[in-house]
Tab-separated table of C-alpha atoms and ligand atoms in Angstrom:
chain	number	residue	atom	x	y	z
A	26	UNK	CA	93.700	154.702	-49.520
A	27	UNK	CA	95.492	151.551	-50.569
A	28	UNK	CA	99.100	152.513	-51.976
A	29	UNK	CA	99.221	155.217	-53.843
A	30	UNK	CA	95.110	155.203	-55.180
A	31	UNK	CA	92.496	155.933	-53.325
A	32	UNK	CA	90.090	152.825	-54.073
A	33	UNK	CA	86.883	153.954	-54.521
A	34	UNK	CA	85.002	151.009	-56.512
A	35	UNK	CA	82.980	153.976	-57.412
A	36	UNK	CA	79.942	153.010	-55.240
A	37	UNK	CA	79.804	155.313	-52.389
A	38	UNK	CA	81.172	158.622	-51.478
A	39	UNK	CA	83.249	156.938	-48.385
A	40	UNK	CA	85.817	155.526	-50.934
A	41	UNK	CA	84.936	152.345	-49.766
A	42	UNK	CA	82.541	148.885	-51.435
A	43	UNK	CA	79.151	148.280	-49.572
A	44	UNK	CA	78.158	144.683	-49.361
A	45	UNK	CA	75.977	142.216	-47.484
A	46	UNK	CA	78.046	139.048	-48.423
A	47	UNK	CA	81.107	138.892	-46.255
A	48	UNK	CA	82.534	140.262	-42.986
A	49	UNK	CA	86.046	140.376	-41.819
A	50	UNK	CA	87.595	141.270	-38.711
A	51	UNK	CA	90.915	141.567	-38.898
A	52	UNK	CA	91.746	142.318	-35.258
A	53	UNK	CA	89.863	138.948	-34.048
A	54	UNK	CA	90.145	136.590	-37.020
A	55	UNK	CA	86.770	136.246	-37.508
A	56	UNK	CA	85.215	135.734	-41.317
A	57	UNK	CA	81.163	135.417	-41.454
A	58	UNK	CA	79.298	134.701	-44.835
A	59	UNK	CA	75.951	136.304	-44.349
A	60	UNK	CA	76.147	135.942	-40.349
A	61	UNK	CA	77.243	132.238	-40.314
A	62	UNK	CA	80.974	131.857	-39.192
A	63	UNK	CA	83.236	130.255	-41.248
A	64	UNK	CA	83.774	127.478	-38.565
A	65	UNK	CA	79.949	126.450	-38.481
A	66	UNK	CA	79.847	126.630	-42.304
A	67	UNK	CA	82.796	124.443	-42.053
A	68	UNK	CA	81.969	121.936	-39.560
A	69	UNK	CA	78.310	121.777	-40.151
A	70	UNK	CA	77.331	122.525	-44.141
A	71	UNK	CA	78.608	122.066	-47.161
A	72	UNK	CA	79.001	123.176	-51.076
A	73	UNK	CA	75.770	123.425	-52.038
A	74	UNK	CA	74.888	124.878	-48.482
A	75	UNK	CA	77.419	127.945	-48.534
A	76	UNK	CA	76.846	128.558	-52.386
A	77	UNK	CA	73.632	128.939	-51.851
A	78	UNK	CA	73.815	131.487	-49.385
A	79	UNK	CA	76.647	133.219	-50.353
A	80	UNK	CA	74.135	133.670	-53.721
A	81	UNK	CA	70.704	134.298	-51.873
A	82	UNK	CA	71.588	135.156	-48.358
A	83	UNK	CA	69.651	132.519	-46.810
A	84	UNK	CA	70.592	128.832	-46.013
A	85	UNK	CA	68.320	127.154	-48.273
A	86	UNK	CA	65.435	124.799	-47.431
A	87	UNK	CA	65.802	121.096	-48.449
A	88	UNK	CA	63.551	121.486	-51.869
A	89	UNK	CA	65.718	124.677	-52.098
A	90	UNK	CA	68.740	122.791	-51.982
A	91	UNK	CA	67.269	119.673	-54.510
A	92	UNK	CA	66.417	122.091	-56.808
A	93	UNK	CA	69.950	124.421	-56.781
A	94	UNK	CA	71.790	121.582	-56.588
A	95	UNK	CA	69.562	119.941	-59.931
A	96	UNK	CA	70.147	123.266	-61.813
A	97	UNK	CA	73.991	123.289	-60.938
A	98	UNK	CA	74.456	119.703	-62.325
A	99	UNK	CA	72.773	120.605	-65.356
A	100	UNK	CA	74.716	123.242	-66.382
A	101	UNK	CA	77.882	120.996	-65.628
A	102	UNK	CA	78.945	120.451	-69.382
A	103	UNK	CA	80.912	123.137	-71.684
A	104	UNK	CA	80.662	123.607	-75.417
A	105	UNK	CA	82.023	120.837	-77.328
A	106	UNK	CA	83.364	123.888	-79.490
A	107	UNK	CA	85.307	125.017	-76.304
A	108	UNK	CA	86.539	122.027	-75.407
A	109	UNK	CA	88.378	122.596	-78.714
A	110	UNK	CA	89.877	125.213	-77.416
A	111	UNK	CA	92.495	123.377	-74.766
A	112	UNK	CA	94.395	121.960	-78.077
A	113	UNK	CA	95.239	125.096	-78.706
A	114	UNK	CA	97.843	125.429	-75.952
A	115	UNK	CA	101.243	124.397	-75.555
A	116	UNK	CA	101.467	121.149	-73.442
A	117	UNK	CA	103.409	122.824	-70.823
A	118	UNK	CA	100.696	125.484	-70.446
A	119	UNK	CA	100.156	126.519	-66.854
A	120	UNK	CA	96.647	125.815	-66.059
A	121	UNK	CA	96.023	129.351	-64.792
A	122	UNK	CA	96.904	130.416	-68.563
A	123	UNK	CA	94.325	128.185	-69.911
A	124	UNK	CA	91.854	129.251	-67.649
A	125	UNK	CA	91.699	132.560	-67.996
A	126	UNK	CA	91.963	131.713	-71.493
A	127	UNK	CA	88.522	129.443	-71.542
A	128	UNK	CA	86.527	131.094	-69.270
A	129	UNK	CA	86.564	134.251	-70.771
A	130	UNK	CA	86.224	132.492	-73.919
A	131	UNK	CA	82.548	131.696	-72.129
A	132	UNK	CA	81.693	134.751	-73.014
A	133	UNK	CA	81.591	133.691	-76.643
A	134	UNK	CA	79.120	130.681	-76.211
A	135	UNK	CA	76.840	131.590	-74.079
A	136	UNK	CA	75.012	135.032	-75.192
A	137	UNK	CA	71.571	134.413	-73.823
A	138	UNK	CA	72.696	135.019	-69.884
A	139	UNK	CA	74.850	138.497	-70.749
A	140	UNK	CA	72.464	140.651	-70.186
A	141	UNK	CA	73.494	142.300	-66.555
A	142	UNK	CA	70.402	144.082	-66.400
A	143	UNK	CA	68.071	140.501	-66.596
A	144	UNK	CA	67.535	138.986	-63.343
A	145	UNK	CA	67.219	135.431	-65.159
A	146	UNK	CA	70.074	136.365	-67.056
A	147	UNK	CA	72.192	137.285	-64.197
A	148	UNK	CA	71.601	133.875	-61.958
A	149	UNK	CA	71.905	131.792	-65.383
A	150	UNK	CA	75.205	133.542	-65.795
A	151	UNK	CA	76.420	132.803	-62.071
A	152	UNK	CA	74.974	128.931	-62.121
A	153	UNK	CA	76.740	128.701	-65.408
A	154	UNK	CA	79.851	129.969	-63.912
A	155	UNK	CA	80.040	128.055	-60.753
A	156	UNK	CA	78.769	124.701	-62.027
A	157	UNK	CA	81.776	124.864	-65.489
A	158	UNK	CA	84.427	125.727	-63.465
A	159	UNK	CA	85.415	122.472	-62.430
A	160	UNK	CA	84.574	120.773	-65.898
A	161	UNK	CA	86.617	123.121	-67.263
A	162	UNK	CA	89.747	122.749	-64.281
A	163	UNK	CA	89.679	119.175	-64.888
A	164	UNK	CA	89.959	119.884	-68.719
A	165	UNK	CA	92.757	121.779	-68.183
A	166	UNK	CA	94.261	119.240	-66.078
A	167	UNK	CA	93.601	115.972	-68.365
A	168	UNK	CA	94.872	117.812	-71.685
A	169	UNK	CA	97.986	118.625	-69.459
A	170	UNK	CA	98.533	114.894	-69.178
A	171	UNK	CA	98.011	113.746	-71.961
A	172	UNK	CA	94.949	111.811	-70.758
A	173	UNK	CA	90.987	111.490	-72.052
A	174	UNK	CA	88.889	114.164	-70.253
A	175	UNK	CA	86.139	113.107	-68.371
A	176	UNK	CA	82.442	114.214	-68.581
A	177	UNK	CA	81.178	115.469	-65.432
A	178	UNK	CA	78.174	112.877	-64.030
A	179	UNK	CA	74.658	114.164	-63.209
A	180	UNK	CA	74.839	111.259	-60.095
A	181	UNK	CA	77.979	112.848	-58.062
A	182	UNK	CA	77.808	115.969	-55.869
A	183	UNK	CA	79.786	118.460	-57.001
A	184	UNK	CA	83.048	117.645	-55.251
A	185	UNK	CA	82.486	114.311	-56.254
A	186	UNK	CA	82.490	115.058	-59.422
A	187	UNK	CA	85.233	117.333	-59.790
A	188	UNK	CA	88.028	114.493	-58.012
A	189	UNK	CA	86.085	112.464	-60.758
A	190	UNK	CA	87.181	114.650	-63.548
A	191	UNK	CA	89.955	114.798	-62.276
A	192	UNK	CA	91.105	111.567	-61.536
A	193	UNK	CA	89.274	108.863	-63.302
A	194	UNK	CA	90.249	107.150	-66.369
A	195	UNK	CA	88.493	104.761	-69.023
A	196	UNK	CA	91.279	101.874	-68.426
A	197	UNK	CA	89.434	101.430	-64.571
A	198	UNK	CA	86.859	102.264	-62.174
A	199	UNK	CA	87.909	105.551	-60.636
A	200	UNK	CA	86.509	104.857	-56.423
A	201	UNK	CA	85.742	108.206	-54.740
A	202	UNK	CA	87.032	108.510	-51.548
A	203	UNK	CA	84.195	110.327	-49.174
A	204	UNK	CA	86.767	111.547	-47.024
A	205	UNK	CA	88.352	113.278	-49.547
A	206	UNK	CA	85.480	114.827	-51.010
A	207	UNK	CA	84.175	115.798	-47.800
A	208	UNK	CA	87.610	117.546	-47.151
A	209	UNK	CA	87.474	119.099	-50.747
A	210	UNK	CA	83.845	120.098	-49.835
A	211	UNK	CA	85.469	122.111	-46.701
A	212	UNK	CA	88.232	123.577	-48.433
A	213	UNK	CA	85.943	124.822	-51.346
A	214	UNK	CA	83.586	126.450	-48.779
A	215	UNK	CA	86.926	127.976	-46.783
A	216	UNK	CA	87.919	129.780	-50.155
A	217	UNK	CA	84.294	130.953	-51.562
A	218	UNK	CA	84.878	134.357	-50.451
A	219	UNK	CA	86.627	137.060	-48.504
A	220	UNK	CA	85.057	140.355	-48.863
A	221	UNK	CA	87.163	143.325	-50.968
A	222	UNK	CA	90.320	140.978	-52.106
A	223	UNK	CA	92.143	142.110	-55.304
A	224	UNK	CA	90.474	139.383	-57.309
A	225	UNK	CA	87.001	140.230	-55.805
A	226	UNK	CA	87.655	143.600	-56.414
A	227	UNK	CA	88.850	143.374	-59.868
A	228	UNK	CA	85.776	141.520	-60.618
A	229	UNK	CA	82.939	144.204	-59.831
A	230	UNK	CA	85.544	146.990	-61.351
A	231	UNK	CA	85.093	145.371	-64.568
A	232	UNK	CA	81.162	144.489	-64.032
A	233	UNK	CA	80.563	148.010	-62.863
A	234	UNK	CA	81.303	148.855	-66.622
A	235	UNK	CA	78.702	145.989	-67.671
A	236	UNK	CA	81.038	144.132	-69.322
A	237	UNK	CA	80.085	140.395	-70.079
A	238	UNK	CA	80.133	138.358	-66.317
A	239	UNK	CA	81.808	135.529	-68.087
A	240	UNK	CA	84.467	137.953	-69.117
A	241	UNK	CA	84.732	139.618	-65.893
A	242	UNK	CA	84.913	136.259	-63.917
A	243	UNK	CA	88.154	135.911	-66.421
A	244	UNK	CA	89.684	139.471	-65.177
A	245	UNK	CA	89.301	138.019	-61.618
A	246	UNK	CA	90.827	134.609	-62.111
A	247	UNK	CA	93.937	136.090	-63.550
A	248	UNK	CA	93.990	138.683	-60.424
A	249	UNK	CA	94.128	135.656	-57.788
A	250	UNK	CA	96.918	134.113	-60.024
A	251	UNK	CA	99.251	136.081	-58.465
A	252	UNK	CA	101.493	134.904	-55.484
A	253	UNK	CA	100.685	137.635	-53.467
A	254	UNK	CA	97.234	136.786	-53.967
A	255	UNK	CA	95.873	132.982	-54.601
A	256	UNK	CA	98.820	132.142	-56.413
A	257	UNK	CA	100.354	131.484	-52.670
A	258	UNK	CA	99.541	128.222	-52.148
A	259	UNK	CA	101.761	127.164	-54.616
A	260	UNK	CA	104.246	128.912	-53.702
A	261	UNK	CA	104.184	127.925	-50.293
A	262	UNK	CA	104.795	124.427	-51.032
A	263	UNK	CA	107.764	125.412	-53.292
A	264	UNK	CA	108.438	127.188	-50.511
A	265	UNK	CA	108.619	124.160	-47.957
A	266	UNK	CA	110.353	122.384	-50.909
A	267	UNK	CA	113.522	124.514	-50.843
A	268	UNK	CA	113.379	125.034	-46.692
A	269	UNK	CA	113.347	121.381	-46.331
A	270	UNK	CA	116.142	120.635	-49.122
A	271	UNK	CA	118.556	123.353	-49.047
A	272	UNK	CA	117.230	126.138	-46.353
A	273	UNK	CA	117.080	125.414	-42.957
A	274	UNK	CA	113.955	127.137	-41.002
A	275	UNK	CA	116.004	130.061	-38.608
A	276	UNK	CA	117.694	130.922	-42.157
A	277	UNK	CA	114.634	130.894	-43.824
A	278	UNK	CA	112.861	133.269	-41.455
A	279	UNK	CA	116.204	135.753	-41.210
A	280	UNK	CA	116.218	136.016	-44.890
A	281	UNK	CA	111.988	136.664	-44.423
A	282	UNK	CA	112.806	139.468	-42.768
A	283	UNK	CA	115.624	141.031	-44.754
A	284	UNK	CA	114.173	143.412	-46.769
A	285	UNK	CA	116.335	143.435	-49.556
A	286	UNK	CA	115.977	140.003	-49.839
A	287	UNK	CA	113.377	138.616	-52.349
A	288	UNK	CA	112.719	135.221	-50.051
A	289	UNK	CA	109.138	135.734	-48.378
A	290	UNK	CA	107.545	133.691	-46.084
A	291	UNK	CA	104.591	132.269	-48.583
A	292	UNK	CA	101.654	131.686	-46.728
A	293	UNK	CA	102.116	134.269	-44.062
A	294	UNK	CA	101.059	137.519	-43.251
A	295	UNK	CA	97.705	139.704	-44.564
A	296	UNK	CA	96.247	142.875	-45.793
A	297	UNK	CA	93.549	142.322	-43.118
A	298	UNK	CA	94.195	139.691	-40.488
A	299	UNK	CA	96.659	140.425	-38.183
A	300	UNK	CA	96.199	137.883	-35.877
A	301	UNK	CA	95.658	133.774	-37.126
A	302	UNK	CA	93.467	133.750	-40.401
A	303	UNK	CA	90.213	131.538	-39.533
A	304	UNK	CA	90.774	129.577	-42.116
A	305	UNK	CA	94.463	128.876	-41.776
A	306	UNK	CA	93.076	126.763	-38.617
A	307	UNK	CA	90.607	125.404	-40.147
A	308	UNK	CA	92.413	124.052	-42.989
A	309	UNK	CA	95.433	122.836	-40.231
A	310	UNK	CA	92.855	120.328	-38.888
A	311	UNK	CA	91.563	119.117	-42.729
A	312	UNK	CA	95.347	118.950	-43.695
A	313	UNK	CA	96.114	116.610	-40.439
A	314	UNK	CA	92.671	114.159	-41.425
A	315	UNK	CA	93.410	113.974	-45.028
A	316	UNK	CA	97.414	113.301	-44.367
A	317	UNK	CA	96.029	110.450	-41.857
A	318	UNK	CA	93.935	108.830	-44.318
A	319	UNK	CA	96.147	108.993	-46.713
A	320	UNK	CA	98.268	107.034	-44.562
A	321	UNK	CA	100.991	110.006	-44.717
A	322	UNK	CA	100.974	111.930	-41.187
A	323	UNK	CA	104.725	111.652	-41.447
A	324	UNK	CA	104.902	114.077	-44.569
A	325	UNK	CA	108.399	115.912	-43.944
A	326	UNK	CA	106.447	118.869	-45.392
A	327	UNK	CA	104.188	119.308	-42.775
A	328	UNK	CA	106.978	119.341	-39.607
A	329	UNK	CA	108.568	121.835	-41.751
A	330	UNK	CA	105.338	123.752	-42.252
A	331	UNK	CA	104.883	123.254	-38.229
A	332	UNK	CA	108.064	123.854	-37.013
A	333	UNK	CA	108.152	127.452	-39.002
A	334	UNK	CA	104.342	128.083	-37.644
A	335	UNK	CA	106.104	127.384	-33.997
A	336	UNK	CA	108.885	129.784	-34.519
A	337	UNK	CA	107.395	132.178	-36.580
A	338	UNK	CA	104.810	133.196	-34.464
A	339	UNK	CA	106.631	133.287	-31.529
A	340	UNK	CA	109.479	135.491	-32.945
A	341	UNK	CA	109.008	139.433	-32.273
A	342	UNK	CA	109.735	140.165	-36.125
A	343	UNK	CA	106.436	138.482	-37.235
A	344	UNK	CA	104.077	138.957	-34.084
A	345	UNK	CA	104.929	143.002	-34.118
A	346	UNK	CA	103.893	143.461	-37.639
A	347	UNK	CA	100.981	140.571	-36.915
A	348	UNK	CA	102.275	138.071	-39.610
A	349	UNK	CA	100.183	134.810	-39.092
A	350	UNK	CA	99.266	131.697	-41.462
A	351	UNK	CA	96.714	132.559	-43.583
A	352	UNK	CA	94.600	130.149	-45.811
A	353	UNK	CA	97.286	129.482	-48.112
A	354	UNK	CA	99.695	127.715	-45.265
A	355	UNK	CA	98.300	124.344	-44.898
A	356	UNK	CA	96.146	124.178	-48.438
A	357	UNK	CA	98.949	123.223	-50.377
A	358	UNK	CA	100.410	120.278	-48.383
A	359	UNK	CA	96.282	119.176	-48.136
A	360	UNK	CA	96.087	119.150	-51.835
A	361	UNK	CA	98.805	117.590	-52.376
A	362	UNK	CA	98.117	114.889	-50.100
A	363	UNK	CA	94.620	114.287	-51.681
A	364	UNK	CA	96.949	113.795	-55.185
A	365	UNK	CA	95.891	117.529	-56.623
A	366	UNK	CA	99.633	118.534	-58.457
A	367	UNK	CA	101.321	121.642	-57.362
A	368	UNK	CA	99.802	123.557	-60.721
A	369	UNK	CA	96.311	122.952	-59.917
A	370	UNK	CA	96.165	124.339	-56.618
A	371	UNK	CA	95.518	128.032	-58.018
A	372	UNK	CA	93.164	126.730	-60.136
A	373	UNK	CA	91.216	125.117	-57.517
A	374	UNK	CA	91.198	128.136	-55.345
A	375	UNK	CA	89.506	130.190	-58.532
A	376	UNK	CA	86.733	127.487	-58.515
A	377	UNK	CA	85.679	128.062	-55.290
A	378	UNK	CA	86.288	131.614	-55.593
A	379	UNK	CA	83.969	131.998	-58.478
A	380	UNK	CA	81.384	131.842	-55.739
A	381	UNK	CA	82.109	134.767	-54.136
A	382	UNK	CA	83.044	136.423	-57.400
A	383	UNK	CA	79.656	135.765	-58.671
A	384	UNK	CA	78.001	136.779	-55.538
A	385	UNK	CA	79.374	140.012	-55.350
A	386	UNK	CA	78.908	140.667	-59.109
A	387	UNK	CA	75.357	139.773	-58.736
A	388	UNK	CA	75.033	142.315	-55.810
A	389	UNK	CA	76.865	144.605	-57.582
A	390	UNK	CA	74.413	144.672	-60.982
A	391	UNK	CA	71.772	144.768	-58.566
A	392	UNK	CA	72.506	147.931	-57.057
A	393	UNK	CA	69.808	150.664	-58.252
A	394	UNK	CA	72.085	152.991	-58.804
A	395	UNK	CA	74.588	151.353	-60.765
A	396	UNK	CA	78.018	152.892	-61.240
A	397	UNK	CA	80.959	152.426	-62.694
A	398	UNK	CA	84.128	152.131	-60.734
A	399	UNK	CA	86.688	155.277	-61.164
A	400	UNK	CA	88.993	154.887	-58.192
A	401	UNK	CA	91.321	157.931	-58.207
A	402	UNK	CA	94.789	158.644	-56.918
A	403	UNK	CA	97.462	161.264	-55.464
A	404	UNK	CA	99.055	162.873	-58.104
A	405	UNK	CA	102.983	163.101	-57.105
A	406	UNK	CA	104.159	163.980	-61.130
A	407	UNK	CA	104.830	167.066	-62.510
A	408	UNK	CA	102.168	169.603	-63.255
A	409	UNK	CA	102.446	172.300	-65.838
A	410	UNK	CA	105.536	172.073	-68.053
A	411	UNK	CA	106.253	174.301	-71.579
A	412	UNK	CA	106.440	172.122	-74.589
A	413	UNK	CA	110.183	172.007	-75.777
A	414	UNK	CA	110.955	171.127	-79.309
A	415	UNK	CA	113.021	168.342	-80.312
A	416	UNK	CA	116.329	170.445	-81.434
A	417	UNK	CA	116.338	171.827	-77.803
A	418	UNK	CA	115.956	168.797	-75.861
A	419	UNK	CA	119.975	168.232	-75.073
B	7	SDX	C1	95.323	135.664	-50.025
B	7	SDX	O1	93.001	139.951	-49.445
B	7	SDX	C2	92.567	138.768	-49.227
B	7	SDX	O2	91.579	138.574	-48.571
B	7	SDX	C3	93.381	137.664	-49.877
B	7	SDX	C4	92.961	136.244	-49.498
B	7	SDX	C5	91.601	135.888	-50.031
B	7	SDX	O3	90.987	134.958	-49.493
B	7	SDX	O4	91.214	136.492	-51.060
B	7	SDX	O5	92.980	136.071	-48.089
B	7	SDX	C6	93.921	135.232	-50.113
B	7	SDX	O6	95.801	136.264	-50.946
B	7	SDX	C7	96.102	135.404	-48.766
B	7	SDX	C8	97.530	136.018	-48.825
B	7	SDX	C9	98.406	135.067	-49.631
B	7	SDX	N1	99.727	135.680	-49.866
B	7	SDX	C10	100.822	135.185	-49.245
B	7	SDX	O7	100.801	134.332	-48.361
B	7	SDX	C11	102.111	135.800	-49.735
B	7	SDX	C12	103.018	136.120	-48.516
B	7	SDX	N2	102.375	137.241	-47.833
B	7	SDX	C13	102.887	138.551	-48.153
B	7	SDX	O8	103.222	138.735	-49.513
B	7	SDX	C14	102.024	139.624	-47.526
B	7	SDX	O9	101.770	139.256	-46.242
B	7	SDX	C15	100.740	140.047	-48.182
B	7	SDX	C16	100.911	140.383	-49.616
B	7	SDX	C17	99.703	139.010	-48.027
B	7	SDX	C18	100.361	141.305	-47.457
B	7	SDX	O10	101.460	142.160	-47.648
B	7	SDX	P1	101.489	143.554	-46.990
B	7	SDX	O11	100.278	144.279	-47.403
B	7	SDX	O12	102.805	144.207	-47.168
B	7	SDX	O13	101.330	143.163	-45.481
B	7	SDX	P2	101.472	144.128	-44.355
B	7	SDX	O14	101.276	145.528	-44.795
B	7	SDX	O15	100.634	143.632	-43.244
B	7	SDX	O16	103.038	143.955	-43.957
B	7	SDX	C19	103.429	144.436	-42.728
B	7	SDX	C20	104.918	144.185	-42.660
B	7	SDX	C21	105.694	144.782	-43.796
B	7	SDX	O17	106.977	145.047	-43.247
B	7	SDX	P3	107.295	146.569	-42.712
B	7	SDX	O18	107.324	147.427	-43.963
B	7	SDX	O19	106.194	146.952	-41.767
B	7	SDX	O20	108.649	146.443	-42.067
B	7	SDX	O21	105.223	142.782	-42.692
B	7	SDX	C22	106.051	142.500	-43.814
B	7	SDX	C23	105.872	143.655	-44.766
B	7	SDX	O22	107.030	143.790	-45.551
B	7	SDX	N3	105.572	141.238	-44.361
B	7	SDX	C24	106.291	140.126	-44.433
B	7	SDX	C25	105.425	139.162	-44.954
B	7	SDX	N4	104.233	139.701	-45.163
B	7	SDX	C26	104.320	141.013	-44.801
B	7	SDX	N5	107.579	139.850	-44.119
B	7	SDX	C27	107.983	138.581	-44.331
B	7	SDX	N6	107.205	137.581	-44.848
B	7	SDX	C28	105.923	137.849	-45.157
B	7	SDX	N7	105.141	136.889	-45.628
């Protein structure tokens, strides 16, 4: 049971989700996508490698990967009617707003790939999905600022093109750094997917009642907005932003501790690992390469963000209850090293999330027997009570 429901995604009699996508063990920090470890993934493939698999199950073969990677790029632009759509918010909009906003506004636009039960229909939906979500991120972004959006490019792979939406403008040549697109490449592939999550799991609740993917992709973005959830890494870095101007670390932890006190360590601790999250040391070693070629290994942030891994983990509050970075610890300081702002890093997280989201909705539709989710709970109210009228009620 989690809390006070017993989740039962209304697949199997266990109370618990079936899937081939993703395993987790908590115990040893390992994550595997489809029997390749996180750290190979990582080290040795890429976007298009990962997505591929997380969406087939197999690594695909080099004409596999021309011709996913062709179909992805062409699906790359949005509506121009949508694009409409960003004027519609204030300018101070947060960019998770918009985006669950737009994409379930998807749902509107593109009819011909709704049908859950079409196998066609189904991948169109999830290449749709996974190749609009940066388009639309960056569109987000640019209207925030006040500045032209910029077409995605057919040429650029798709992290390319995504810091090119991002940061290119008409006045100059926008330069793409390879080093930063390789360590966006990594850091898109470190967030794809992670089994059961609240966001995952919100996502195949609604698509176990058919509902339109687009729409459901929308439930699941505004799940991860959450800083319990992928809203963390931007709250860590506000996090490191008060330690390092008004909080000093010991403090910091103390009041981590203290119950009754709202401060919580962003960053650390989760509903599975309880030992070092894989990724958290993965994305330690991108954060260090990107902060060194960005010239910026001296970022006050990251001794902070040290310092309080250091004491943290060696301090008996946080290794008893095995509290431990998790992915969110080092992303933010990355991203905001590679020039991503502080409101974008949720939204980047749901981009590469919409991988596993559309993964596991896929495998989800094609279960035989489909079903729709009906977790159930304890009941703790009151049971059978005499109706008592108005005039008597005190
Ligand atoms: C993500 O589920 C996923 O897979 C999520 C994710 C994904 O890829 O989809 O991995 C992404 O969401 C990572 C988590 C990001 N969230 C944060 O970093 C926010 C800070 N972390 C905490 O809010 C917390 O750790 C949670 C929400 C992540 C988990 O909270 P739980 O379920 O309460 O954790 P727990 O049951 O293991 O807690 C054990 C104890 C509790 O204290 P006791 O009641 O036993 O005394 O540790 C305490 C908790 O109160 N605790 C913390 C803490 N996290 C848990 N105390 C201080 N600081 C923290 N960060």
């Amino acid at each position: 049971t989690t809390g006070m429901c017993t989740f039962d995604p209304g697949f199997t009699s266990t109370g618990a989700c079936q899937s081939q996508i993703t395993f987790i063990d908590g115990k040893k920090g390992v994550l595997v996508y489809r029997g390749y470890s996180i750290d190979d993934l990582a080290e040795k493939g890429d976007f298009i490698d990962a997505t591929y698999l997380l969406l087939h199950g197999e690594l695909p073969t080099k004409s596999q990967r021309e011709k996913f990677n062709f179909e992805l790029t062409h699906h790359s632009l949005v509506h121009e009617q949508l694009i409409k759509f960003f004027q519609g918010f204030k300018h101070d909009a947060h960019p998770m707003a918009i985006m669950v906003g737009v994409v379930g506004a998807l749902a509107a636009f593109y009819s011909d790939s709704a049908d859950i039960g079409n196998p066609a229909e189904r991948m169109r939906s999830c290449l749709r999905l996974i190749a609009k979500m940066p388009t639309l991120a960056a569109i987000a972004y640019k209207t925030s600022i006040g500045q032209p959006i910029v077409y995605p490019r057919n040429d650029l792979s798709y992290s390319e093109n995504f810091l090119h939406m991002l940061f290119a403008v008409p006045t100059e040549t926008y330069k793409i750094d390879p080093e930063l697109a390789r360590a966006l490449e990594i850091i898109l592939v470190l967030h794809m997917d992670h089994e059961q999550n609240a966001s995952t799991s919100t996502v195949r609740t609604a698509g176990s009642s058919q509902a339109n993917p687009f729409a459901c992709i929308a439930s699941g973005i505004a799940a991860l907005w959450g800083p319990a959830h992928g809203g963390a890494n931007e709250a860590v870095l506000r996090m490191l932003e008060v330690i390092g101007h008004v909080e000093n670390i010991p403090d910091a932890l103390e009041r981590a501790k203290d119950k009754n006190d709202p401060f919580r360590l962003m960053g650390f601790g989760h509903r599975v690992y309880k030992t070092y999250d894989p990724r958290a040391k993965i994305m330690r070693s991108v954060c260090h390469g990107v902060l060194k070629a960005a010239k910026k290994e001296n970022d006050p942030l990251l001794k902070i963000a040290l310092e309080l891994e250091r004491i943290a983990t060696s301090d008996e509050y946080f290794i008893k209850r095995g509290l431990y970075p998790n992915v969110d610890f080092y992303s933010g300081i990355t991203l905001r090293a590679m020039g991503i702002p502080v409101s974008m890093y949720t939204v980047l997280f749901a981009v590469a999330r919409t991988v596993g989201w559309v993964s596991q909705w896929k495998e989800m539709a094609e279960d035989p027997v489909p079903r729709i989710s009906r977790p159930r709970q304890m009941y703790l109210g009151v049971m059978q009570r005499g109706f008592v009228s108005v005039e008597s009620r005190g």
